[in-house]
CSV table of C-alpha atoms (C1' of nucleotides) in Angstrom, one decimal:
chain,number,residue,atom,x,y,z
Z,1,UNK,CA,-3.5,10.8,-30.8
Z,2,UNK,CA,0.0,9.3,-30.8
Z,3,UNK,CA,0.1,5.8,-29.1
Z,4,UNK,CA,2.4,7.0,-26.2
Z,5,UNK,CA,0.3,9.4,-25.1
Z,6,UNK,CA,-2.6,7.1,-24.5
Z,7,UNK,CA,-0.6,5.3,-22.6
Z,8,UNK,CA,0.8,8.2,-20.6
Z,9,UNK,CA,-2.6,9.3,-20.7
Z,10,UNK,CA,-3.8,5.7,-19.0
Z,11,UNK,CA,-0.7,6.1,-16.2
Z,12,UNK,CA,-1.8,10.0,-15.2
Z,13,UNK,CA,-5.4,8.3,-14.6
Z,14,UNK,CA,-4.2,5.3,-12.3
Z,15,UNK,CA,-2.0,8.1,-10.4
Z,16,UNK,CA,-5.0,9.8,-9.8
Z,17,UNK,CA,-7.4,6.4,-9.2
Z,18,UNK,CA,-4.8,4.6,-7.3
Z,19,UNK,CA,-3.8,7.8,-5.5
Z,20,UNK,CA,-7.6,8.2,-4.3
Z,21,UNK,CA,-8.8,5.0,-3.5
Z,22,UNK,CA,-5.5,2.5,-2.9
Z,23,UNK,CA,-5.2,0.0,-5.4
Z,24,UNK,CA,-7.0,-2.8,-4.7
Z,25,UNK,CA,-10.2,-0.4,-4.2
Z,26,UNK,CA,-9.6,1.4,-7.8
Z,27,UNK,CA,-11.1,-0.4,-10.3
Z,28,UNK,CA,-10.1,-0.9,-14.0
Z,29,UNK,CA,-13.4,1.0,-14.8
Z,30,UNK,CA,-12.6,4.1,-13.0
Z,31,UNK,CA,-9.2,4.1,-14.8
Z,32,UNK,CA,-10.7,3.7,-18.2
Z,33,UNK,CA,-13.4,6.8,-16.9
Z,34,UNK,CA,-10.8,9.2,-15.6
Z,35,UNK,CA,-8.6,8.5,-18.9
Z,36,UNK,CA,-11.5,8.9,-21.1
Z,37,UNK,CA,-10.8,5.5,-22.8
Z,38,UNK,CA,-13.1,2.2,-23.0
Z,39,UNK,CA,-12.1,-0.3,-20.5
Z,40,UNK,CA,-10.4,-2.8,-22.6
Z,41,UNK,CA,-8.3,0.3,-24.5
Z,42,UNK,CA,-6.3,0.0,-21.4
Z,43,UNK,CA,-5.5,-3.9,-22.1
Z,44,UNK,CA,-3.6,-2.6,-25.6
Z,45,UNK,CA,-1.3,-0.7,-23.3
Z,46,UNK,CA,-0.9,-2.6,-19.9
Z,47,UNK,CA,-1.0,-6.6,-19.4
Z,48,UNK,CA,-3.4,-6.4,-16.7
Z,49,UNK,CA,-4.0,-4.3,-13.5
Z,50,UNK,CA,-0.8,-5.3,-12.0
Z,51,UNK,CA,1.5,-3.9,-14.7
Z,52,UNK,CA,-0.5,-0.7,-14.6
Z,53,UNK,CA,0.9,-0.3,-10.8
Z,54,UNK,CA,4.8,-1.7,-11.7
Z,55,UNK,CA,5.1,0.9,-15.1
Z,56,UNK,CA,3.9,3.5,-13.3
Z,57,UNK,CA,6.8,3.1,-10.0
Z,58,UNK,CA,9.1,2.2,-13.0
Z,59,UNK,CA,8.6,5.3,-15.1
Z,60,UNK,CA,7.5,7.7,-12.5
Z,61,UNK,CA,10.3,6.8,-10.2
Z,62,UNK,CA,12.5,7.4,-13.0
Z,63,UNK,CA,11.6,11.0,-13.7
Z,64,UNK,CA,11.7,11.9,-9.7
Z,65,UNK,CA,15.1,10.2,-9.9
Z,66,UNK,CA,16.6,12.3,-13.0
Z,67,UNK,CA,14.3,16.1,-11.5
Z,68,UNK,CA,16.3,15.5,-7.9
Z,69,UNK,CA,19.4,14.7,-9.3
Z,70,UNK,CA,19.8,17.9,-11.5
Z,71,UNK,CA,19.0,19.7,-8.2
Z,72,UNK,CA,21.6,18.4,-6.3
Z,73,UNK,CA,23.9,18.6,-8.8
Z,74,UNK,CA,23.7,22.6,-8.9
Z,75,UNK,CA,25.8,22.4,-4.8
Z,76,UNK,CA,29.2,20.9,-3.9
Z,77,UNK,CA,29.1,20.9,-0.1
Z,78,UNK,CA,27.4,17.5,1.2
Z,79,UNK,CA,25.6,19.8,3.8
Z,80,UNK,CA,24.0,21.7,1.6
Z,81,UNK,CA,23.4,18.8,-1.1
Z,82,UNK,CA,21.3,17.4,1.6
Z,83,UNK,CA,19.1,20.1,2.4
Z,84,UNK,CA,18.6,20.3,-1.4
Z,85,UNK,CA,17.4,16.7,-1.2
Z,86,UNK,CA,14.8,17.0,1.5
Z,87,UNK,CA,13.5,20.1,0.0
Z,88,UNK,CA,13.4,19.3,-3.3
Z,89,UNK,CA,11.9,15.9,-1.9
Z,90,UNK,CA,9.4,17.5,0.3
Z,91,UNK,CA,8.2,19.4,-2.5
Z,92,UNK,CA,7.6,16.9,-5.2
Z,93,UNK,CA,5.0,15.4,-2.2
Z,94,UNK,CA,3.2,18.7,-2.7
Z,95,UNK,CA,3.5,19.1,-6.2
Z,96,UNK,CA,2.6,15.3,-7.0
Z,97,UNK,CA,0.5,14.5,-4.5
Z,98,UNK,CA,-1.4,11.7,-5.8
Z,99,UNK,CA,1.4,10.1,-7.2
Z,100,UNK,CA,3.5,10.1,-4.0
Z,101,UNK,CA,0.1,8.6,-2.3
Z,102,UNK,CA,0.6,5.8,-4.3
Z,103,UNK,CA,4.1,5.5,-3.8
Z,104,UNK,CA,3.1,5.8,0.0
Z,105,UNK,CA,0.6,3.4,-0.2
Z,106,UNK,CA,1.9,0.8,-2.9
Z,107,UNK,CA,5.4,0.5,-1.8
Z,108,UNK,CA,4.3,-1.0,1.4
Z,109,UNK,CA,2.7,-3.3,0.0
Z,110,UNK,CA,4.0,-7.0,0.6
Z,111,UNK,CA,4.2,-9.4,-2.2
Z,112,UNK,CA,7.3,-10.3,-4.1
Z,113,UNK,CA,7.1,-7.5,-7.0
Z,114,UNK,CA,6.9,-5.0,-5.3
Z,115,UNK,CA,9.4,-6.5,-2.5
Z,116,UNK,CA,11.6,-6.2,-5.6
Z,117,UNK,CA,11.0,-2.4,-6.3
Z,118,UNK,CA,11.9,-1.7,-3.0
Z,119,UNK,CA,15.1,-3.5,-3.1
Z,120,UNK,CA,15.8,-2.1,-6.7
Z,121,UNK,CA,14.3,1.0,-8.4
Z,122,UNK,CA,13.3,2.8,-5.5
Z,123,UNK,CA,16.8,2.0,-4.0
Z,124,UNK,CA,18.1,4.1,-6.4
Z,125,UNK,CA,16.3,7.4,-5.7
Z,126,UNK,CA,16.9,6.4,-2.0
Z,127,UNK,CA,20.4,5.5,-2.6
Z,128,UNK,CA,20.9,9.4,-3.7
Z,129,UNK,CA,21.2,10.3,0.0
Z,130,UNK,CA,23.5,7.5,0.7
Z,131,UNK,CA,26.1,8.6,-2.2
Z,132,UNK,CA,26.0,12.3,-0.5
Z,133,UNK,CA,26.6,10.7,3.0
Z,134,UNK,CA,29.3,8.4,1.6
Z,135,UNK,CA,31.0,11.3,-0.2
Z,136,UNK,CA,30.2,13.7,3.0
Z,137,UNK,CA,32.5,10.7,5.1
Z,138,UNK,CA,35.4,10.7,3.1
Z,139,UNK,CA,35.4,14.5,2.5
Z,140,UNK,CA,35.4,14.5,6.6
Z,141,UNK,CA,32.2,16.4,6.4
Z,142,UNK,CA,30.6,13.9,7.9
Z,143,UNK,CA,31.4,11.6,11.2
Z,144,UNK,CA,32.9,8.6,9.9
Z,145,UNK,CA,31.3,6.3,13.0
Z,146,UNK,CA,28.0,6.4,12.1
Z,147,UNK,CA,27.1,4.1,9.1
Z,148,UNK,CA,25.8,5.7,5.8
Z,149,UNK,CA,23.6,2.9,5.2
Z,150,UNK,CA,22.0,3.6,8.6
Z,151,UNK,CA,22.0,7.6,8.0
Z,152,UNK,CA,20.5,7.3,4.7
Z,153,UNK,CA,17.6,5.0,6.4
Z,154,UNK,CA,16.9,7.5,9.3
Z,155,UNK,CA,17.1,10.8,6.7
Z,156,UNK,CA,15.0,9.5,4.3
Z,157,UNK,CA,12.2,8.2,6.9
Z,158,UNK,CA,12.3,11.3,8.7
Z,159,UNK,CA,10.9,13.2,5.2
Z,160,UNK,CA,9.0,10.3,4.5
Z,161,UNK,CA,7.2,10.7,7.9
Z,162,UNK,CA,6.5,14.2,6.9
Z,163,UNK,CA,5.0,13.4,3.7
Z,164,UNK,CA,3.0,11.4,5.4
Z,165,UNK,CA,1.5,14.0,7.5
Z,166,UNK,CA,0.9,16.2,4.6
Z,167,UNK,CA,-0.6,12.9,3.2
Z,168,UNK,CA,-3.4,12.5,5.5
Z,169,UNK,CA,-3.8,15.4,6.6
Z,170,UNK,CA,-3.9,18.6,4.0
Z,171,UNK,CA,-4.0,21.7,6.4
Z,172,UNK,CA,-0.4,21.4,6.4
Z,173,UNK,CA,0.8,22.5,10.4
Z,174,UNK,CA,4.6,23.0,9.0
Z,175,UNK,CA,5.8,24.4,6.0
Z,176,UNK,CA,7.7,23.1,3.8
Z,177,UNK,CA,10.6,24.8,3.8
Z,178,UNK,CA,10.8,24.6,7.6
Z,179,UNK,CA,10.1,21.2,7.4
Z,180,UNK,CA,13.3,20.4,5.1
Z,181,UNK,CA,15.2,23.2,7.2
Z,182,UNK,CA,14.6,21.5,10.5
Z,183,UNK,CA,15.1,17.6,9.5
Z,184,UNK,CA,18.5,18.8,8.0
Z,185,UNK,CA,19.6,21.0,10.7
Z,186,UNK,CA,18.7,17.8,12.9
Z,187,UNK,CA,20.8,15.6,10.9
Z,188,UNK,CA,23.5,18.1,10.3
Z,189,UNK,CA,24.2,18.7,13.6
Z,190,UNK,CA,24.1,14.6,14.2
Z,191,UNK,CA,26.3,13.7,11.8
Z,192,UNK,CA,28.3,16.6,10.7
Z,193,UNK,CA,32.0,16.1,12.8
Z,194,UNK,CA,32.4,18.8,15.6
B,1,UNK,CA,-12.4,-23.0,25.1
B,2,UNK,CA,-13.7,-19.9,26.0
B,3,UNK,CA,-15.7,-16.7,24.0
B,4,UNK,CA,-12.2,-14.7,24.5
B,5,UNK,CA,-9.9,-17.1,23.3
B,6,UNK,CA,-11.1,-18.0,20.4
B,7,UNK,CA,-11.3,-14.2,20.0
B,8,UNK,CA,-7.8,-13.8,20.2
B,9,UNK,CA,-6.9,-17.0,18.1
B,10,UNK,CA,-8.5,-15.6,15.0
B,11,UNK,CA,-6.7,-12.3,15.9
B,12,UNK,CA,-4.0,-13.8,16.0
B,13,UNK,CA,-4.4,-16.0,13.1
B,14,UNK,CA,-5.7,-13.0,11.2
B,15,UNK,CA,-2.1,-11.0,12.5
B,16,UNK,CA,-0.3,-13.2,10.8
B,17,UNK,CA,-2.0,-14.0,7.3
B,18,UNK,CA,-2.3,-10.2,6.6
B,19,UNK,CA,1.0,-9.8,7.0
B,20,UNK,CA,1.9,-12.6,5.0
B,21,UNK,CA,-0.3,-11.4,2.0
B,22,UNK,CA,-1.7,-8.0,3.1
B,23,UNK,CA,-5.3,-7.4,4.4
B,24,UNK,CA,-6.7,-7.8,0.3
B,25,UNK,CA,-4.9,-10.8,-0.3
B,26,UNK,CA,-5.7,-12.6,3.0
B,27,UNK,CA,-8.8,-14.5,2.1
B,28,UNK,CA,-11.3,-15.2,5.1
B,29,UNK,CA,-10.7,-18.7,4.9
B,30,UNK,CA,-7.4,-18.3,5.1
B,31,UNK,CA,-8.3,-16.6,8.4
B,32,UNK,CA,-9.7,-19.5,9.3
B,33,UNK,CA,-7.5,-22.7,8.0
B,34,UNK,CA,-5.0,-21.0,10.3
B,35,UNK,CA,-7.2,-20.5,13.2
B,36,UNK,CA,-8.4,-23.6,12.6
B,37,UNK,CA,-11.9,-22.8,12.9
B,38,UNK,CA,-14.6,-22.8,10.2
B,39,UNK,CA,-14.7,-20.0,8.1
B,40,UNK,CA,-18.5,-19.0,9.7
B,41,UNK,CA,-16.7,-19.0,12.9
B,42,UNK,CA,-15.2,-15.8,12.1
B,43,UNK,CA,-18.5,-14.0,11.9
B,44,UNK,CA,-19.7,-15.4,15.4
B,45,UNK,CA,-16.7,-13.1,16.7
B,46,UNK,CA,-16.4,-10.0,14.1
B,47,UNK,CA,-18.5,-8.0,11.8
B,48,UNK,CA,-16.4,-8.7,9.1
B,49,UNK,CA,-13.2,-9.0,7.7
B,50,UNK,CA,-12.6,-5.0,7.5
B,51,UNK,CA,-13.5,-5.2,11.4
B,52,UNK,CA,-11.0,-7.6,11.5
B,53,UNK,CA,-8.4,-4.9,10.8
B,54,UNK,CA,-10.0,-2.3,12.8
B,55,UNK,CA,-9.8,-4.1,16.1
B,56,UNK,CA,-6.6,-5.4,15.6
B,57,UNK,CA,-5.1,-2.3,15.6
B,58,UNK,CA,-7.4,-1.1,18.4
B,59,UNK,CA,-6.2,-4.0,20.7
B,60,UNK,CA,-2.6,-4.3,20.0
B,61,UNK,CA,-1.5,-1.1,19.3
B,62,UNK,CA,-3.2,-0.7,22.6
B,63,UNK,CA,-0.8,-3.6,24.2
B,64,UNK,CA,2.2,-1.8,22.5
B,65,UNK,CA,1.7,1.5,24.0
B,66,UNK,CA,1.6,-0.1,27.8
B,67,UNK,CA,4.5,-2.0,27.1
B,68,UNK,CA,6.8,0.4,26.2
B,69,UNK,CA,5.6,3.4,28.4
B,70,UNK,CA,6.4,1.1,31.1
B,71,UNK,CA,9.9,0.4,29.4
B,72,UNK,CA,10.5,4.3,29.3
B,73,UNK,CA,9.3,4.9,33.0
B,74,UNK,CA,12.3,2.8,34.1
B,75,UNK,CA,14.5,6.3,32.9
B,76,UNK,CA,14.5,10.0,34.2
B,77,UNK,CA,16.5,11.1,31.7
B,78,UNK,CA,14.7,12.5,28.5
B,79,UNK,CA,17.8,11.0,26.4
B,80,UNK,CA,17.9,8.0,27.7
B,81,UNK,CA,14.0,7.7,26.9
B,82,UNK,CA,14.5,8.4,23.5
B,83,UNK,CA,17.1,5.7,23.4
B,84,UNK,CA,14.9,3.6,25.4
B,85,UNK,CA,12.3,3.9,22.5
B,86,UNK,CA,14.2,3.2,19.9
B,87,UNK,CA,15.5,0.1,21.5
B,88,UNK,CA,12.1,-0.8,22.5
B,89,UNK,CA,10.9,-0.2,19.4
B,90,UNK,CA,12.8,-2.0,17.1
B,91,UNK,CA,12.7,-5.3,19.1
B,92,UNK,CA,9.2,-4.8,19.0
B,93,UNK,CA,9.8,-4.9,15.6
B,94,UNK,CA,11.7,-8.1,15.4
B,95,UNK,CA,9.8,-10.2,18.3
B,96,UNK,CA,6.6,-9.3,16.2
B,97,UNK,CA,7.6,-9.6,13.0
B,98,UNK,CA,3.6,-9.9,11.4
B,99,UNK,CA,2.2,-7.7,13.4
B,100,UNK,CA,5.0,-5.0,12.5
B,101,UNK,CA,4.2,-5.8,8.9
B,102,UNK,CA,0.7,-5.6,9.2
B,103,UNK,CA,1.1,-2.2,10.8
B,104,UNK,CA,3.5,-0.8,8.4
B,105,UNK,CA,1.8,-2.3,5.2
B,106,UNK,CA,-2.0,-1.1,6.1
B,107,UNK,CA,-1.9,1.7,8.7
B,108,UNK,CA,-0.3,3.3,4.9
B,109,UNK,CA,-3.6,2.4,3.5
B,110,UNK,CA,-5.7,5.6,2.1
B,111,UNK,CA,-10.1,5.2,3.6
B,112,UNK,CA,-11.4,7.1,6.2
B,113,UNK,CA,-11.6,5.0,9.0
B,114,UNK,CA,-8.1,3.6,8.6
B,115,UNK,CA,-7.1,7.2,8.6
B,116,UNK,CA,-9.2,8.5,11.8
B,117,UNK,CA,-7.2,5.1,13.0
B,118,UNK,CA,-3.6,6.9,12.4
B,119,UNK,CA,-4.7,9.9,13.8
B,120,UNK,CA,-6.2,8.6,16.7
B,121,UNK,CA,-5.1,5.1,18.2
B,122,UNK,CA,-2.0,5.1,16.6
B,123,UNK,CA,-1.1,8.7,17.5
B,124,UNK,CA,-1.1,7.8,21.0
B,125,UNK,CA,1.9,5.4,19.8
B,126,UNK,CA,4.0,8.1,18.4
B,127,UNK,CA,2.9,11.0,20.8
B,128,UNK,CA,5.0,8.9,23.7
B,129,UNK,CA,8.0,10.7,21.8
B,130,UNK,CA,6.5,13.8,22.0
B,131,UNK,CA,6.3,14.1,25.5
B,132,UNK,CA,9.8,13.0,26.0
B,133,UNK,CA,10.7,15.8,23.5
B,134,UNK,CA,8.4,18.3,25.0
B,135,UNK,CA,9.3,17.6,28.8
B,136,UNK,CA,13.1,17.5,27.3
B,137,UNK,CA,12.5,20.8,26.0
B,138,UNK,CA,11.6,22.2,29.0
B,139,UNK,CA,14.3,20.7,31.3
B,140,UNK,CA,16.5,22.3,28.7
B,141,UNK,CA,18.3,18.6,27.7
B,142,UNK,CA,17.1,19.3,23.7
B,143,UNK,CA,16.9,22.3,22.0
B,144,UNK,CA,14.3,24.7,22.3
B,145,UNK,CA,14.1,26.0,18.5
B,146,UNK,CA,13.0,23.1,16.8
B,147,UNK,CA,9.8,21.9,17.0
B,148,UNK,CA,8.7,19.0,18.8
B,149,UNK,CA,6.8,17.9,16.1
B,150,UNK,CA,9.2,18.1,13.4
B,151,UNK,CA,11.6,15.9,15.9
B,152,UNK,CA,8.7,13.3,16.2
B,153,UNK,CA,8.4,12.4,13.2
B,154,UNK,CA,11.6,12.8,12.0
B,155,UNK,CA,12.6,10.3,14.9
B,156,UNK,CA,9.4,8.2,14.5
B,157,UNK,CA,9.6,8.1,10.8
B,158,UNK,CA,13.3,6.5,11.2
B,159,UNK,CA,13.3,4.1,12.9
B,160,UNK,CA,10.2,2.8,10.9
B,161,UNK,CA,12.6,3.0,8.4
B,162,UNK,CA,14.7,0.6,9.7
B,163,UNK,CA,11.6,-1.6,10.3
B,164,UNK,CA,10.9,-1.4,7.0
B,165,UNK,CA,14.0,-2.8,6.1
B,166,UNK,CA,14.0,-5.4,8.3
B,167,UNK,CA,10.6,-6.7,7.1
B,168,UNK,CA,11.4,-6.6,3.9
B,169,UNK,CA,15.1,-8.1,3.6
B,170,UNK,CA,14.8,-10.6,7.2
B,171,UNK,CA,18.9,-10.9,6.6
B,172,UNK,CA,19.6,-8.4,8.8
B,173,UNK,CA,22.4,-6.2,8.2
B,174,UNK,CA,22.3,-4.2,11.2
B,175,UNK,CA,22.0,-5.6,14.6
B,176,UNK,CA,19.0,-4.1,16.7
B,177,UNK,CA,21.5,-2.9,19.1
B,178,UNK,CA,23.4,-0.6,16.8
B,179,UNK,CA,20.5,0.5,15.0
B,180,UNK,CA,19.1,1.7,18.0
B,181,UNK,CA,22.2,3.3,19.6
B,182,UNK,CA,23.4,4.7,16.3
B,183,UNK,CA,19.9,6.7,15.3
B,184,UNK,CA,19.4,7.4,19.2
B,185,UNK,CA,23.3,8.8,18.8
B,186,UNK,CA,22.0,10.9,15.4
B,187,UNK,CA,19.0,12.3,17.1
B,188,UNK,CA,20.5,13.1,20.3
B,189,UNK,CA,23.5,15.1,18.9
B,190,UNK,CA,21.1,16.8,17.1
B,191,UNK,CA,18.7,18.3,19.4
B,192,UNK,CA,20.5,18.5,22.6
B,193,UNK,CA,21.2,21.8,23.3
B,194,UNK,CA,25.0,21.9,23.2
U,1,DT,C1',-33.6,-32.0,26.6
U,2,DA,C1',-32.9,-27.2,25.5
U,3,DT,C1',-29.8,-23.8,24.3
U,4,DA,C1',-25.7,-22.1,22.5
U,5,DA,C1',-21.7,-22.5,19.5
U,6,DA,C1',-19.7,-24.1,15.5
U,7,DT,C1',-19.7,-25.8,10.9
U,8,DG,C1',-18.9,-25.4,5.8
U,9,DA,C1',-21.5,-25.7,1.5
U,10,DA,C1',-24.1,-22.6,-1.1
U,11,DT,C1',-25.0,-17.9,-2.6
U,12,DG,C1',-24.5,-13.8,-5.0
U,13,DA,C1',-22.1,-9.6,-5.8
U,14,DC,C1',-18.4,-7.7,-7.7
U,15,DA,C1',-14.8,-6.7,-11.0
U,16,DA,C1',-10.9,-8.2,-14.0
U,17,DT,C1',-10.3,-9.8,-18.3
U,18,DT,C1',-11.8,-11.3,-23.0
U,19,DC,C1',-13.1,-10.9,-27.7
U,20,DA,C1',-16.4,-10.2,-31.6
U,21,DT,C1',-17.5,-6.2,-33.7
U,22,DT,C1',-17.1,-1.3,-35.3
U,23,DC,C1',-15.0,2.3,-37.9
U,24,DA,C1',-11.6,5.8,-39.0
U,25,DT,C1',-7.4,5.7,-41.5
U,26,DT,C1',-4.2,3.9,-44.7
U,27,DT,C1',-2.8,1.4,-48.7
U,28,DA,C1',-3.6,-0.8,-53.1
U,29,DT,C1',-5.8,-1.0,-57.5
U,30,DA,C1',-8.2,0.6,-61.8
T,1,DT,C1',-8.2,10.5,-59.1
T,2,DA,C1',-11.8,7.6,-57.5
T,3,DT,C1',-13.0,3.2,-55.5
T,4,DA,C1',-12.0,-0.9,-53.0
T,5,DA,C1',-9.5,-3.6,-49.7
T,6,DA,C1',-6.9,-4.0,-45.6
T,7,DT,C1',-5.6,-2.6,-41.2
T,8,DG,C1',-5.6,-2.3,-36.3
T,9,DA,C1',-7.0,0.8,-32.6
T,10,DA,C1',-10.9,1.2,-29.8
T,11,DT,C1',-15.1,-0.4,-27.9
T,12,DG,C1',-18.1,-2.3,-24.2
T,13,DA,C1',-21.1,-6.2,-23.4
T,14,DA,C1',-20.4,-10.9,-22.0
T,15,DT,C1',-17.7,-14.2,-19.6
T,16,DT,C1',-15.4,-15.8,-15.8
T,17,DG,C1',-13.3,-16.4,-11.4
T,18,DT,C1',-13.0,-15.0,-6.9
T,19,DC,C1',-14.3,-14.5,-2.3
T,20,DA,C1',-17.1,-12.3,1.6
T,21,DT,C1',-21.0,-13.4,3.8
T,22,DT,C1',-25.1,-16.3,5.0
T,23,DC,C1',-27.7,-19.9,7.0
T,24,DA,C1',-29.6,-24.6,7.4
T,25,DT,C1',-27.6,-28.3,9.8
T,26,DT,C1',-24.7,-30.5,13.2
T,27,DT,C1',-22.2,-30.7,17.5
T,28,DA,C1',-21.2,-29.4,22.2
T,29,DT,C1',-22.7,-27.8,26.6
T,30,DA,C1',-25.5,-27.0,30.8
DNA sequence: TATAAATGAATGACAATTCATTCATTTATA
DNA sequence: TATAAATGAATGAATTGTCATTCATTTATA
């Protein structure tokens, strides 16, 4: 076995532990268990617990980043660029459920490491909504009183609020696709000028 | 000093050190230096530190809800509620500025009783939008093909957005008026029937 | 004085991390 | 080619530090 993928092998474990318990409640043991590795394999790949939880927003982000971007890319109208977003987003919560628990969970956390993800590698994926926006104003698509930065905030809590749902509470009430139809129909018609 | 205030000073105390560190890095006698009690004090008035937590949310989310359905029942007019809320909300939000955090950081928090929590007490929080939506709904104001729970959430879920922001980055780059008026604005055009 | 409330040092459980040891694989030597 | 030496990845038991919780003692109150 290649040394990248016991270390990828390590990450898809704490996913799953971190995803199912939070954290602070997963322990280093369970990691090492679920990735079929002896505890202190996992300190030849990660510095310490810590590091397991930064790699894994740094990589994982990463990927969700690159897989939504190619989506979007495929439309040229903002309108519909959006809609791709929130479906696209919507459905990696289903597809990677555990990882967008921890995402969920972790990001909230306080704590000036993680204070720092927020305000830069999760920015980015975030900051894909406020490029469409920005674009969406000066193509006159969009109402140019609102704010982007405001818009982008209120769009991407909206799904996140959704997620959330599905999150706790499996026996999804809406589906996703008229989940992501809905919130953009909502927005469209908030921010799209007459 | 009697039973019920020193009650509230440790819940106070304890409101503000988990949001400082979050509920696993708040040590008891950290609880307690800020209380300025002994840290055996703690367990004259709570189980533990997890019951800590639990009654916390219990009694202020509690306070929250009768302070802004009493801000709301100053309106007759569903859009002005929702407006209402969001302004209420968010200066909520800024006025108290641990709790807020502690809210947003551990109400995200995967364990059973925390979620029974978010689908009980807190609901009730979040369900005051629903019944402006649903009674909007029927007076005609908002549209009746969405969903009112779809709109919840995607209303709740931004302005916690915004919260979020402002808990993490205190330099505030939008005022609480504008934030308020300019997601209420959003929203509004969005689900009012035309 | 008797009872209740408060104290804070001591306890013990729990996990993160370490590190001496093993062993499969690779490289050097004859 | 056969044998020996070196490597370093992997192991998991032992170490260590960290608190939550307890409880014998002290202090306040009625």
């Amino acid at each position: 076995m290649k040394k990248s993928d016991k270390h990828q092998k390590i990450l898809n474990a704490a996913i799953k532990v971190f995803g199912q318990k939070g954290f602070f409640n997963a322990r280093i043991s369970d990691i090492a268990k679920e990735a079929d590795v002896a505890d202190g394999t996992i300190y030849l790949y990660f510095n310490n617990k810590y590091d397991i939880l930064l790699t894994l927003f740094e990589e994982e982000i990463g990927k969700l980043i690159v897989e939504i971007k190619a989506a979007i890319s495929q439309k040229t109208d903002q309108r519909e660029m959006l809609y791709v977003f929130a479906l696209h987003h919507l459905r990696l919560v289903i597809e990677k459920k555990e990882l967008a628990e921890v995402l969920q969970m972790e990001l909230r956390q306080s704590g000036e490491s993680i204070k720092e993800y927020r305000l830069n590698k999760f920015a980015d994926y975030v900051n894909i909504i406020s490029e469409i926006i920005h674009t969406g104003q000066e193509n006159n698509i969009f109402r140019r009183d609102l704010q982007a930065g405001i818009i982008k905030r209120a769009f991407f809590g909206a799904l996140d609020e959704m997620s959330r749902l599905w999150i706790l509470n499996p026996n999804h009430t809406y589906t996703l696709e008229e989940s992501a139809e809905e919130i953009s129909d909502i927005f469209l018609n908030g921010i799209v000028a007459d």
